[in-house]
mmCIF file of C-alpha atoms and ligand atoms in Angstrom:
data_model
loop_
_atom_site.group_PDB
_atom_site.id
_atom_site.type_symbol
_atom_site.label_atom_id
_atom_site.label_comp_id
_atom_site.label_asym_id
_atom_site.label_seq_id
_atom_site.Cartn_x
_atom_site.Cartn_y
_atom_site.Cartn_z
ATOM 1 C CA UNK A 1 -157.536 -56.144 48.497
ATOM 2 C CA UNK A 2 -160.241 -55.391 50.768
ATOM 3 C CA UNK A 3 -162.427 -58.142 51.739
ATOM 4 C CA UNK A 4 -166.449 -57.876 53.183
ATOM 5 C CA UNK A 5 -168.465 -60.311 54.656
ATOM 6 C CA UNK A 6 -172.296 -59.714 55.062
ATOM 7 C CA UNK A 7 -174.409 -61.587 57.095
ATOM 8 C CA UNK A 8 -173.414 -65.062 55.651
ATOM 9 C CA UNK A 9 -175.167 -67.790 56.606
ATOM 10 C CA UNK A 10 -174.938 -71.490 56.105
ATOM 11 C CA UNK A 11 -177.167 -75.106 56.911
ATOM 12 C CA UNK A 12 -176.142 -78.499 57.058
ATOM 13 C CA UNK A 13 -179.694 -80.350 56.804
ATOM 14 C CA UNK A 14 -181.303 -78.963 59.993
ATOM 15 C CA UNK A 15 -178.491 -78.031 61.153
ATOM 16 C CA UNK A 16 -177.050 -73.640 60.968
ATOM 17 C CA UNK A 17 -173.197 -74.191 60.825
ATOM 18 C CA UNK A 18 -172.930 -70.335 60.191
ATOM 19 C CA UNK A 19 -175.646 -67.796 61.547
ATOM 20 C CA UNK A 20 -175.055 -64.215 60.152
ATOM 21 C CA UNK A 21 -171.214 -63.994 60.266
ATOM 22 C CA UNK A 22 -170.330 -60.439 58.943
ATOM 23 C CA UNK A 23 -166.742 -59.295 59.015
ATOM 24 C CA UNK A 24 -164.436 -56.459 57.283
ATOM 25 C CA UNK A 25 -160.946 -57.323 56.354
ATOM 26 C CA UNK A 26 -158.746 -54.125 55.114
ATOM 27 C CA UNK A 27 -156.288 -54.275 52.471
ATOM 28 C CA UNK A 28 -152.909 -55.778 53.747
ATOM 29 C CA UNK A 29 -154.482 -57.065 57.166
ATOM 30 C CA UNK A 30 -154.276 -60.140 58.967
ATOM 31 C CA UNK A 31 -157.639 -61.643 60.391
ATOM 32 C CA UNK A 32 -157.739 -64.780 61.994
ATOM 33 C CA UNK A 33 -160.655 -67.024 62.677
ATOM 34 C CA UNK A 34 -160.360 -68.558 66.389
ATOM 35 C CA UNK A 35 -162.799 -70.744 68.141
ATOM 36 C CA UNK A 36 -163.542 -73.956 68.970
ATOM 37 C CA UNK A 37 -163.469 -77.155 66.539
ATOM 38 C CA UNK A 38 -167.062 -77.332 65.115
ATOM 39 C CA UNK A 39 -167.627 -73.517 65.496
ATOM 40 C CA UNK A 40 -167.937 -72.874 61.809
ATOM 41 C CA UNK A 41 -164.083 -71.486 60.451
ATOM 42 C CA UNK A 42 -163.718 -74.194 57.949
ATOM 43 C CA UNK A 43 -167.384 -73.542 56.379
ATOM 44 C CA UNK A 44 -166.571 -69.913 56.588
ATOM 45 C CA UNK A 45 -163.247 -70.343 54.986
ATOM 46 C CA UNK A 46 -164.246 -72.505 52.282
ATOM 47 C CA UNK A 47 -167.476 -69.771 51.387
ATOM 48 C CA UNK A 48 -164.778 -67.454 50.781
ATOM 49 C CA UNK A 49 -162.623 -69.575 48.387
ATOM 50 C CA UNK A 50 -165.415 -70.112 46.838
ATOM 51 C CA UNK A 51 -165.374 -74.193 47.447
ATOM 52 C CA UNK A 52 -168.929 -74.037 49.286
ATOM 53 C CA UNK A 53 -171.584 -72.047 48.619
ATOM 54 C CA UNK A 54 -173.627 -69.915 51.208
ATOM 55 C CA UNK A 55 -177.327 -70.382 51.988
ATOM 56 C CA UNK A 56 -177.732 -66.145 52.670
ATOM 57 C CA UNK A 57 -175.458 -63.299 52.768
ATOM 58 C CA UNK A 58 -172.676 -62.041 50.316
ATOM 59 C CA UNK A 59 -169.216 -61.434 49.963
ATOM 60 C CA UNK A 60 -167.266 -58.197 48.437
ATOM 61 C CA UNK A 61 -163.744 -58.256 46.707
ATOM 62 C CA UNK A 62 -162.871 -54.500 46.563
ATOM 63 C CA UNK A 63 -166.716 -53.868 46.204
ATOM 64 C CA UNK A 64 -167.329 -56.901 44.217
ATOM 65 C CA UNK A 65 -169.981 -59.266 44.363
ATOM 66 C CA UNK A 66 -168.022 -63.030 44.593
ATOM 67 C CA UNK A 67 -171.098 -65.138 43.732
ATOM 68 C CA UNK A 68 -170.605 -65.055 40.438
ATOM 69 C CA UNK A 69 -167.270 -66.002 40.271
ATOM 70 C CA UNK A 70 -166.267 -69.601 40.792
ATOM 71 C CA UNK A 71 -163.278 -71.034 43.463
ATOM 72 C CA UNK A 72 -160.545 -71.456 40.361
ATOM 73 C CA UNK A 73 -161.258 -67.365 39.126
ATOM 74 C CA UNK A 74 -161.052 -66.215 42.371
ATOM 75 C CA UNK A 75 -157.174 -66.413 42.392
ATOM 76 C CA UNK A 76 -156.775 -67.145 46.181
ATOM 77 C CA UNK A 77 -154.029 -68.843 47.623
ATOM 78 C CA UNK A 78 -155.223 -71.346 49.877
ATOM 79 C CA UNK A 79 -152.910 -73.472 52.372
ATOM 80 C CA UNK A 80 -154.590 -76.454 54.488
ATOM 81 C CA UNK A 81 -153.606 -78.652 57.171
ATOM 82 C CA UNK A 82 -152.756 -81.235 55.118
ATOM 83 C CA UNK A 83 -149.957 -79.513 53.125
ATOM 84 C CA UNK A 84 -151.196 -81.153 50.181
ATOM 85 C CA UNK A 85 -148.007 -81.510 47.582
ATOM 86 C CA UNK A 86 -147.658 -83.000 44.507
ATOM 87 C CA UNK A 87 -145.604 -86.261 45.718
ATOM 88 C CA UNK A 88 -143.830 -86.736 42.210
ATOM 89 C CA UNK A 89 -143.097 -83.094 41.997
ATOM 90 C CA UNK A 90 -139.662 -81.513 43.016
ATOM 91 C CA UNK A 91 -140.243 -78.806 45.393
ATOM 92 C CA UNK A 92 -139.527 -76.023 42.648
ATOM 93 C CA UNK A 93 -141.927 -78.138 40.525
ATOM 94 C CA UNK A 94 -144.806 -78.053 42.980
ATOM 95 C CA UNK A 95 -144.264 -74.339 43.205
ATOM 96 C CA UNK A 96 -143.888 -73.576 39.460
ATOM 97 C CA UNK A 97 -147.662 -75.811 38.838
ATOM 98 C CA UNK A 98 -149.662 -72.841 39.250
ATOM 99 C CA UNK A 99 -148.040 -70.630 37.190
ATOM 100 C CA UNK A 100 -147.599 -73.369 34.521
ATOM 101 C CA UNK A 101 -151.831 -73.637 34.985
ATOM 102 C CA UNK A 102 -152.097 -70.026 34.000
ATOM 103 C CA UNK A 103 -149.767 -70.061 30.953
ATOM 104 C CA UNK A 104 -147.046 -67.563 32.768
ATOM 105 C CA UNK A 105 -143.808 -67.609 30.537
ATOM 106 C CA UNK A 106 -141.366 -69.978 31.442
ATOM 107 C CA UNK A 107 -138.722 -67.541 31.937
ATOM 108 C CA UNK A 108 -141.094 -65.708 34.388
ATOM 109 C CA UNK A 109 -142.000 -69.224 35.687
ATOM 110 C CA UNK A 110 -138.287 -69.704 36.832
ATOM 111 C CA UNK A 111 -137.849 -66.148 38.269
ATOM 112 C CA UNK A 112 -140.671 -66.730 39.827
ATOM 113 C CA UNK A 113 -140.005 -69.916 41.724
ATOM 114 C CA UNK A 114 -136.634 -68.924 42.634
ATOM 115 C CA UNK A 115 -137.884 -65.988 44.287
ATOM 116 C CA UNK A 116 -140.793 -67.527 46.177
ATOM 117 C CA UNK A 117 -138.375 -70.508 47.574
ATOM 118 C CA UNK A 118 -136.156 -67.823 48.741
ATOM 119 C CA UNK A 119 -139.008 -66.186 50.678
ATOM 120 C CA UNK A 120 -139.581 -69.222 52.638
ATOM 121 C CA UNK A 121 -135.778 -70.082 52.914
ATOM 122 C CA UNK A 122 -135.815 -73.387 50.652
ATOM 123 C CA UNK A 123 -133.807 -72.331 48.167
ATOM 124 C CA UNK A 124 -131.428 -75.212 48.390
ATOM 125 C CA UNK A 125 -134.382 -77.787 48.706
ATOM 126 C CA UNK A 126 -135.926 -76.877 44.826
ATOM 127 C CA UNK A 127 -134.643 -79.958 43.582
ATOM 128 C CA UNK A 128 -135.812 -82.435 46.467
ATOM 129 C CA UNK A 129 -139.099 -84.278 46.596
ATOM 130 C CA UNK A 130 -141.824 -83.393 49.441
ATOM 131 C CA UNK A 131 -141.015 -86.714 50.864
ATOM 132 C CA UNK A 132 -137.321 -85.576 51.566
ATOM 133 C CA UNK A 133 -138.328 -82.662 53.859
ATOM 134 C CA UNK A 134 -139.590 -81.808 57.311
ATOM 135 C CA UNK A 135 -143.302 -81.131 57.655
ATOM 136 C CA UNK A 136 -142.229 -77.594 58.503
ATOM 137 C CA UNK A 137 -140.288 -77.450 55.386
ATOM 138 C CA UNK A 138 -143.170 -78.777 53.207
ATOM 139 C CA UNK A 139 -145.306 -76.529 54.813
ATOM 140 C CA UNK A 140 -143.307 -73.720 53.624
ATOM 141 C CA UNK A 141 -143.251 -75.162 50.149
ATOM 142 C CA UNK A 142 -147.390 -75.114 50.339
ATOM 143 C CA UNK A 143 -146.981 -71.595 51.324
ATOM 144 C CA UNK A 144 -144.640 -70.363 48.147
ATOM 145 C CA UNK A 145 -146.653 -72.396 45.773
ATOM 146 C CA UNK A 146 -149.999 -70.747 46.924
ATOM 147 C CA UNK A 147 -147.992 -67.285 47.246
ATOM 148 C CA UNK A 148 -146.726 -68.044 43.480
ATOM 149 C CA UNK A 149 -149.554 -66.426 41.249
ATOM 150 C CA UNK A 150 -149.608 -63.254 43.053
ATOM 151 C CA UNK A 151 -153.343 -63.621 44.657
ATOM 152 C CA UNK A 152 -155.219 -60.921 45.616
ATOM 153 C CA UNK A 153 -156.153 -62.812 48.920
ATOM 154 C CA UNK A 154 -154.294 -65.805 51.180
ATOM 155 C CA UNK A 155 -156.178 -67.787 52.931
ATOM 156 C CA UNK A 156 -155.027 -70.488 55.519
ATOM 157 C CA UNK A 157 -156.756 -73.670 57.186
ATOM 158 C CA UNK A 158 -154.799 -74.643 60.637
ATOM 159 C CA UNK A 159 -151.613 -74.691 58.629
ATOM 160 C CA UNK A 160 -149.126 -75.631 61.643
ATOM 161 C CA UNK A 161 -151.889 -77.839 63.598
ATOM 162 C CA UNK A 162 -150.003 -81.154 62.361
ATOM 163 C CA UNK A 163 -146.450 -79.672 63.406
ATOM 164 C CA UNK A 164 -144.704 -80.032 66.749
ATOM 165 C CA UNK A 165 -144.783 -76.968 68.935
ATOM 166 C CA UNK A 166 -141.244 -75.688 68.152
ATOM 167 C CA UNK A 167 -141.654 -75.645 64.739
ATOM 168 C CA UNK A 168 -145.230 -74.319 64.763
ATOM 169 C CA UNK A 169 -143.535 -71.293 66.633
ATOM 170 C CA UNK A 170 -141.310 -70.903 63.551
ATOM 171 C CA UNK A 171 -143.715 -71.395 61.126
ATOM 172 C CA UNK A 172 -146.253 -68.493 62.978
ATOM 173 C CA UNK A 173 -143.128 -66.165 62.973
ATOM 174 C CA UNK A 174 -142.458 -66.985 59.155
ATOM 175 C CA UNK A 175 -145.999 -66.224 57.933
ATOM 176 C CA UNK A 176 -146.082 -63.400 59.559
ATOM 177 C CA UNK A 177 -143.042 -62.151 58.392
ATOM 178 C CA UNK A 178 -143.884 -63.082 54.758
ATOM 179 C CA UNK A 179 -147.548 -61.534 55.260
ATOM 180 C CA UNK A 180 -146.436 -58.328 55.583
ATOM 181 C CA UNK A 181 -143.424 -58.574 53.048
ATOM 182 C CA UNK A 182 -146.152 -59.137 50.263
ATOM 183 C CA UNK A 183 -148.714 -57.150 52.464
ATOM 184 C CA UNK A 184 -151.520 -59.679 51.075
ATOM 185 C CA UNK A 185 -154.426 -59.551 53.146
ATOM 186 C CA UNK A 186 -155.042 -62.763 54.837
ATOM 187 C CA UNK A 187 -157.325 -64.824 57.087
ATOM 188 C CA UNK A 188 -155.983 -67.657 58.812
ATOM 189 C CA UNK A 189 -157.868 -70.311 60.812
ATOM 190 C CA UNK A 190 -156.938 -72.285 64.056
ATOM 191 C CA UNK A 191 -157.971 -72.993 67.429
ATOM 192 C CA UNK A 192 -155.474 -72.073 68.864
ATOM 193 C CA UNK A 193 -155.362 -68.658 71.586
ATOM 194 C CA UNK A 194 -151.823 -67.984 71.025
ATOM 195 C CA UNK A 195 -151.364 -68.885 67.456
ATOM 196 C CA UNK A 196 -154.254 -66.151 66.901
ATOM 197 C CA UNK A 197 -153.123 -63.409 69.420
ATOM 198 C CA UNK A 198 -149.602 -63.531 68.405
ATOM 199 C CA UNK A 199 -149.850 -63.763 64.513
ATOM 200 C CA UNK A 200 -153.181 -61.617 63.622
ATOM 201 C CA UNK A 201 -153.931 -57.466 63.495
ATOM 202 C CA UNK A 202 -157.601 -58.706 64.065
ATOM 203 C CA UNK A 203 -159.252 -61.825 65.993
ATOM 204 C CA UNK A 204 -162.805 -63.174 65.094
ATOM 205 C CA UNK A 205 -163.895 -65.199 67.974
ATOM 206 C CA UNK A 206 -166.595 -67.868 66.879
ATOM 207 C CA UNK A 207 -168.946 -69.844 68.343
ATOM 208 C CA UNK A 208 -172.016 -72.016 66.981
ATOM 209 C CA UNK A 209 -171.252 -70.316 63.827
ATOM 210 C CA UNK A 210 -171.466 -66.892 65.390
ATOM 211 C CA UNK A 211 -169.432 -64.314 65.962
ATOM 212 C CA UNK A 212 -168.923 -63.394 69.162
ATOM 213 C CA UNK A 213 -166.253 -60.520 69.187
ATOM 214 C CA UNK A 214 -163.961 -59.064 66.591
ATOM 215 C CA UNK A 215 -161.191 -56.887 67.960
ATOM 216 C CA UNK A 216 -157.429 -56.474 68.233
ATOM 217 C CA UNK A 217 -155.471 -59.007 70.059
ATOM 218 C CA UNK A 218 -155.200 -56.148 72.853
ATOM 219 C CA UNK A 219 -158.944 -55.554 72.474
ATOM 220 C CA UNK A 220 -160.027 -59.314 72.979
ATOM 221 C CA UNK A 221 -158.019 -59.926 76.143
ATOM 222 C CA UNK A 222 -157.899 -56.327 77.787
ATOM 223 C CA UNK A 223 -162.404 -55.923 76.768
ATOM 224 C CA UNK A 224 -163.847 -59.311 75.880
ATOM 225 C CA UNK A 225 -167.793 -58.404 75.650
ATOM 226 C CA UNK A 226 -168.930 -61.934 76.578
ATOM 227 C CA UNK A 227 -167.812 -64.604 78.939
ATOM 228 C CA UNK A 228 -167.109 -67.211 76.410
ATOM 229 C CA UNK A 229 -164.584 -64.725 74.977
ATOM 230 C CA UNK A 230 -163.135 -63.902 78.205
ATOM 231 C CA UNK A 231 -162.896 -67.719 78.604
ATOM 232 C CA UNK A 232 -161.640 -68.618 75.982
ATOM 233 C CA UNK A 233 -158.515 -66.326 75.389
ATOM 234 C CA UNK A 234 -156.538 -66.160 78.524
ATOM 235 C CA UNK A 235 -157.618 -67.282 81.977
ATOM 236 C CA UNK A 236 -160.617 -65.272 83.738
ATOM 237 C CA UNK A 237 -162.226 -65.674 86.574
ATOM 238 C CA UNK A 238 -165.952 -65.099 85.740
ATOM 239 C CA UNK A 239 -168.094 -64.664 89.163
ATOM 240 C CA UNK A 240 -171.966 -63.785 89.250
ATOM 241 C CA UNK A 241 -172.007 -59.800 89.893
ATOM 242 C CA UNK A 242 -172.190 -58.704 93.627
ATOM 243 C CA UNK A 243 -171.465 -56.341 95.795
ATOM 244 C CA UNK A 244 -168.441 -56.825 97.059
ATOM 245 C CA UNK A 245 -166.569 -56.003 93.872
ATOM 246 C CA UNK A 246 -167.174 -52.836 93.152
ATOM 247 C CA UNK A 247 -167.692 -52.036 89.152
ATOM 248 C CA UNK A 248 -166.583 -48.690 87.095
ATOM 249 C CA UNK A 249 -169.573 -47.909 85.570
ATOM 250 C CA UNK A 250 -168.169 -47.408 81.969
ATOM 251 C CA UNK A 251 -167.113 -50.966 81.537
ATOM 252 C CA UNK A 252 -170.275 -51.889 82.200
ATOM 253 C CA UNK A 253 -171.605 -54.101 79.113
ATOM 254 C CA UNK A 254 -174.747 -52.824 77.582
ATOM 255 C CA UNK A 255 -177.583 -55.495 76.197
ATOM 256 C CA UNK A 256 -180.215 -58.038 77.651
ATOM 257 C CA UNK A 257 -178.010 -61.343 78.270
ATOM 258 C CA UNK A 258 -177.355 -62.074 82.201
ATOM 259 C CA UNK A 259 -174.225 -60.592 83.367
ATOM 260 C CA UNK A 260 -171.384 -61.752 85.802
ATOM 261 C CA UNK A 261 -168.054 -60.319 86.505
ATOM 262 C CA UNK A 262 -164.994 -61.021 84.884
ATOM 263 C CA UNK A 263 -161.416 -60.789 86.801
ATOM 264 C CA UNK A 264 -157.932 -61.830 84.798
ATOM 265 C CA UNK A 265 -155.999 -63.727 87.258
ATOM 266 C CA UNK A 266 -153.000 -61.177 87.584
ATOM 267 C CA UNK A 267 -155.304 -58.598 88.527
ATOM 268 C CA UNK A 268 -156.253 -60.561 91.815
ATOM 269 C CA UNK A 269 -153.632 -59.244 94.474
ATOM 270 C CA UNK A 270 -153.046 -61.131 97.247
ATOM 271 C CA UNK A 271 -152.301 -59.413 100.780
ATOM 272 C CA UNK A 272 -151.725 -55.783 98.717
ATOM 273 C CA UNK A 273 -153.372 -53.733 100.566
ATOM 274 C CA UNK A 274 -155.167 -52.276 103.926
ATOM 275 C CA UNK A 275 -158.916 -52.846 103.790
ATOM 276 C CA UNK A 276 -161.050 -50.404 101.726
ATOM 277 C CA UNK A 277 -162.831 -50.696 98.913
ATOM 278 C CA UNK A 278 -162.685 -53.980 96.732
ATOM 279 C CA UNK A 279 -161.159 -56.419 99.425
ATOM 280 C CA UNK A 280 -162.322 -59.438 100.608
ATOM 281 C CA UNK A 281 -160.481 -62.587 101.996
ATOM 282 C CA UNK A 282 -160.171 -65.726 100.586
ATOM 283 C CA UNK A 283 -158.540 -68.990 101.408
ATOM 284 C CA UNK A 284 -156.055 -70.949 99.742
ATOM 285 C CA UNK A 285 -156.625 -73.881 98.431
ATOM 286 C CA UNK A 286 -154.035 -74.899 95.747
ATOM 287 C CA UNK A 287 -150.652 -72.997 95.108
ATOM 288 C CA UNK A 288 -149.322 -74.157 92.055
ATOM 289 C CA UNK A 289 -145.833 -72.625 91.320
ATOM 290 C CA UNK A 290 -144.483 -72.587 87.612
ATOM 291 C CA UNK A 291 -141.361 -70.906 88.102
ATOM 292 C CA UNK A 292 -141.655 -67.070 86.503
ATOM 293 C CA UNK A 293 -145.169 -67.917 87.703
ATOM 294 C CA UNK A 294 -146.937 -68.714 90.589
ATOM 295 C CA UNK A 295 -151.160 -69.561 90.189
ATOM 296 C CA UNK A 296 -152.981 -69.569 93.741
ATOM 297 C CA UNK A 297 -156.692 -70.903 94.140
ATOM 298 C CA UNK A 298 -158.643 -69.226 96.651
ATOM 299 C CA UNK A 299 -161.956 -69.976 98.364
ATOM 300 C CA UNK A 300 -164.217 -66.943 98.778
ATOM 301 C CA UNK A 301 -167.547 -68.359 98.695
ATOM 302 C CA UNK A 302 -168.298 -68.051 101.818
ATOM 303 C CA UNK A 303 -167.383 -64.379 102.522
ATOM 304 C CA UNK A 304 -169.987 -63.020 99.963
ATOM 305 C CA UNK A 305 -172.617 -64.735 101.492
ATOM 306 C CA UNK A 306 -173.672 -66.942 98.700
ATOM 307 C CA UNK A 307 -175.076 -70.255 98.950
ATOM 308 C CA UNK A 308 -172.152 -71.828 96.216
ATOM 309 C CA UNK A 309 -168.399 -71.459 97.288
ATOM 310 C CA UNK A 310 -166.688 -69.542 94.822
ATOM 311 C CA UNK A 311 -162.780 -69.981 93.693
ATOM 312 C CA UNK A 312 -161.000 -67.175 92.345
ATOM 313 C CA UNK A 313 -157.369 -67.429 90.959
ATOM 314 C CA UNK A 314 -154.385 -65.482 91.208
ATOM 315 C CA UNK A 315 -151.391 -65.462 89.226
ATOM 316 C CA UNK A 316 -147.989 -63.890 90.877
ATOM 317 C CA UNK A 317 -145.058 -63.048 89.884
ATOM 318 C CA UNK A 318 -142.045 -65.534 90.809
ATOM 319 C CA UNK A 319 -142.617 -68.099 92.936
ATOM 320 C CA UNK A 320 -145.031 -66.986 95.480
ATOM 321 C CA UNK A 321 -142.730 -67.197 98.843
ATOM 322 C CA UNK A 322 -144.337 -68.475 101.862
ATOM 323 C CA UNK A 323 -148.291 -69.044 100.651
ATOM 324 C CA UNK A 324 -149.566 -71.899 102.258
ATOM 325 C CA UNK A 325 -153.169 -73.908 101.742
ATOM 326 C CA UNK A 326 -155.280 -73.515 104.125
ATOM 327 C CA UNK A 327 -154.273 -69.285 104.944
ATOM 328 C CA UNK A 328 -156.754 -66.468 105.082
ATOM 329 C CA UNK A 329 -155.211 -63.561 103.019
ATOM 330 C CA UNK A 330 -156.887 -60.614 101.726
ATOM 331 C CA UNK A 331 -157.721 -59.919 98.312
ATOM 332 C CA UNK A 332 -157.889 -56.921 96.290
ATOM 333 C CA UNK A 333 -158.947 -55.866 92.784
ATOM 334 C CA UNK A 334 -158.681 -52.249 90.971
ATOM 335 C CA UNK A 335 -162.296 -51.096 89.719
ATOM 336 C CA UNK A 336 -160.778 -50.792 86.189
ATOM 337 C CA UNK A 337 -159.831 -54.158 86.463
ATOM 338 C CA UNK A 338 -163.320 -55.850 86.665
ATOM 339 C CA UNK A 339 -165.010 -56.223 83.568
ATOM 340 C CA UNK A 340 -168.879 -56.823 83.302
ATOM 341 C CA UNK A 341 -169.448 -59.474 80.548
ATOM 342 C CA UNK A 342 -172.345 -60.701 79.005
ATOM 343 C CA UNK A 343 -172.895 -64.339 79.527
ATOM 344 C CA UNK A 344 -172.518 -66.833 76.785
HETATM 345 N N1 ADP B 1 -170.083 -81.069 54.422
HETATM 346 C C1 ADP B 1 -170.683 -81.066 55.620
HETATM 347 N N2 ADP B 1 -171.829 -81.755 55.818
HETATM 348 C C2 ADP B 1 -172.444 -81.743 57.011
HETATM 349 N N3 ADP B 1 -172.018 -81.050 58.071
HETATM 350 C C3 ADP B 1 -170.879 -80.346 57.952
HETATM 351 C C4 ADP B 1 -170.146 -80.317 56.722
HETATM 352 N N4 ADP B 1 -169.060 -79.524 56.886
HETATM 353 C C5 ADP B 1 -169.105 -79.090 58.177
HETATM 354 N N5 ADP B 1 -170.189 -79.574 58.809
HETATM 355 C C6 ADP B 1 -170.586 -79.278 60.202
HETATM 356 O O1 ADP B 1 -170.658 -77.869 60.331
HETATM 357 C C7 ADP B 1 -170.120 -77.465 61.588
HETATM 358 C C8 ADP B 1 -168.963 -76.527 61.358
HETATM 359 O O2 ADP B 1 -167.892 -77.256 60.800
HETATM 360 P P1 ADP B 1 -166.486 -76.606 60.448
HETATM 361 O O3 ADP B 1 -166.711 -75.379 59.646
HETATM 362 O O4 ADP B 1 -165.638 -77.655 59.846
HETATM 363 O O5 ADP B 1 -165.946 -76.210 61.899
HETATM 364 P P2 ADP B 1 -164.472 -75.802 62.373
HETATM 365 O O6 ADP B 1 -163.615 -75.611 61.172
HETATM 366 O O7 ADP B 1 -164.673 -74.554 63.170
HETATM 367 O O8 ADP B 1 -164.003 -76.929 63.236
HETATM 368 C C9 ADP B 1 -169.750 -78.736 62.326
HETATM 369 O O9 ADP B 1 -170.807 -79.083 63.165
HETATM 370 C C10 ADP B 1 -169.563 -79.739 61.210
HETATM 371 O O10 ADP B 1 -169.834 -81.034 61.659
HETATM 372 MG MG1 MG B 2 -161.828 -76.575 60.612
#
């Protein structure tokens, strides 16, 4: 089902956790919620489930108004954090509770459960008690049990923030996977850059309860429109515009904010070229060398003639053979590859 979001906004007291937030969510897609803790996902989150009420705006299921309907007619499946079982409930129990709450057949019931535990590969654990599994496993038993009554929307709160980083990586891969099995259009919060890029079709970067860019995982990194987006997904160098880094006109960001310049820091070549257009020197200052990686700080500050020193970073392939702190190397970036952001 398709989901729209108008303008919602949201106080606490004095205080405007969400300020306008409007969003589109196709049928079957993937939308995740990313930005910083305190930036409004939860509120947002729990507006749609219908478990807090908005102070202005609307939302649309397939064209209809959800004001009217409260949280338990809504029929979303909702997965928190906290995976929230039923501790004196077998695993096929905790899964089956839902169905049992809306009077399915028990013959349907069992079909039901069976196929749902297979889905998240526990179909040997039905008879065990959440305490007797992983938090990845129970996780995956929260999943099936909110996937259970068929909802027309799933919605999930930092589901793999309490789980260690290998199983998280599972656990991204298997909701994924099981997303667009059932093709249920979800939203998923976290915080987390690479937990958004690599699981959603569409990002919504928030901040102060705003959004600040909604785009395709390519979109966000390759064009982020502001500085805090640039920031915050990846690793950009963001420098006050000047001359020396010449600009293609059409990436030029349009509005009344202050701009700077944005740079990723594998678009910073080190000692590519010949000098022309778009090189400067900078020293070294740090070389840091990760292995398949190799992240060199360089001070330029004093080549463009401002009164602050400036550092810009550079990320190499392999392990960056024979840089050395304290060398003068030129530096060279593409046009395309400098993006004019608005600041944030
Ligand atoms: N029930 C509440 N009462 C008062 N303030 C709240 C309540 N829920 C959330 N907030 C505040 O609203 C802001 C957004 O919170 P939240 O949506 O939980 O952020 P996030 O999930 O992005 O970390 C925060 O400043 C938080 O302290
Ligand atoms: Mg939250």
């Amino acid at each position: 089902m398709s989901l729209e979001i108008r303008k919602i906004s949201k106080f606490f007291g004095g205080m405007k956790a969400l300020d306008g937030v409007s969003l589109s969510v196709e049928t079957g897609e993937m939308i995740c919620f990313l930005g910083p803790s305190g930036c409004g996902k939860t509120t947002l989150l729990r507006i749609i489930a219908g478990l807090e009420s908005a102070d202005g705006g609307s939302i649309y299921l397939d064209g209809r108004d959800l004001s009217s309907l409260p949280a338990r007619k809504r029929n979303f499946g909702v997965v928190f954090q906290s995976y929230s079982l039923f501790p004196n409930l077998s695993v096929a129990a905790n899964v089956a509770y839902g169905l049992e709450c809306r009077r399915w057949p028990g013959a349907k019931i069992r079909t039901r459960v069976e196929e749902m535990l297979a889905l998240v590969h526990l179909g040997d654990h039905a008879r065990k008690l959440p305490h007797q599994l992983s938090g990845g496993q129970q996780q995956r038993v929260a999943l099936a049990r909110a996937l259970a009554p068929e909802p027309s929307l799933l919605l999930l709160d930092e589901p793999l923030s309490a789980l260690d980083a290998q199983v998280r990586e599972e656990l991204q891969e298997e909701i994924r996977r099981v997303q667009q099995h059932l093709k249920i259009t979800s939203i998923m919060v976290t915080h987390d850059q690479e937990e958004a890029l690599s699981m959603a079709d569409r990002v919504m970067v928030m901040k102060d309860g705003r959004v600040m860019q909604t785009g395709t995982p390519m979109d966000i990194y390759r064009k982020p429109e502001n500085s805090f987006v640039a920031q915050f997904i990846g690793k950009m160098n963001v420098l006050p515009a000047q001359k020396e880094i010449p600009v293609q006109s059409h990436v030029a960001a349009e509005g009344s904010r202050p701009r700077v310049i944005g740079i990723r820091p594998e678009d910073v070549q080190i000692a590519c070229c010949s000098r022309e257009e778009g090189t400067f020197n900078g020293v070294v200052d740090q070389v840091v060398r990760l292995g398949n990686l190799t992240r060199v700080s360089l001070r330029v500050g004093n080549i463009m003639g401002g009164e602050k020193d400036f550092t810009i970073v550079s990320e190499l392939q392999g392990m960056g053979d024979g840089l050395e702190v304290g060398a003068s190397l030129p530096l060279c970036v593409q046009p395309e590859n400098v993006r004019v952001l608005e600041w944030h």
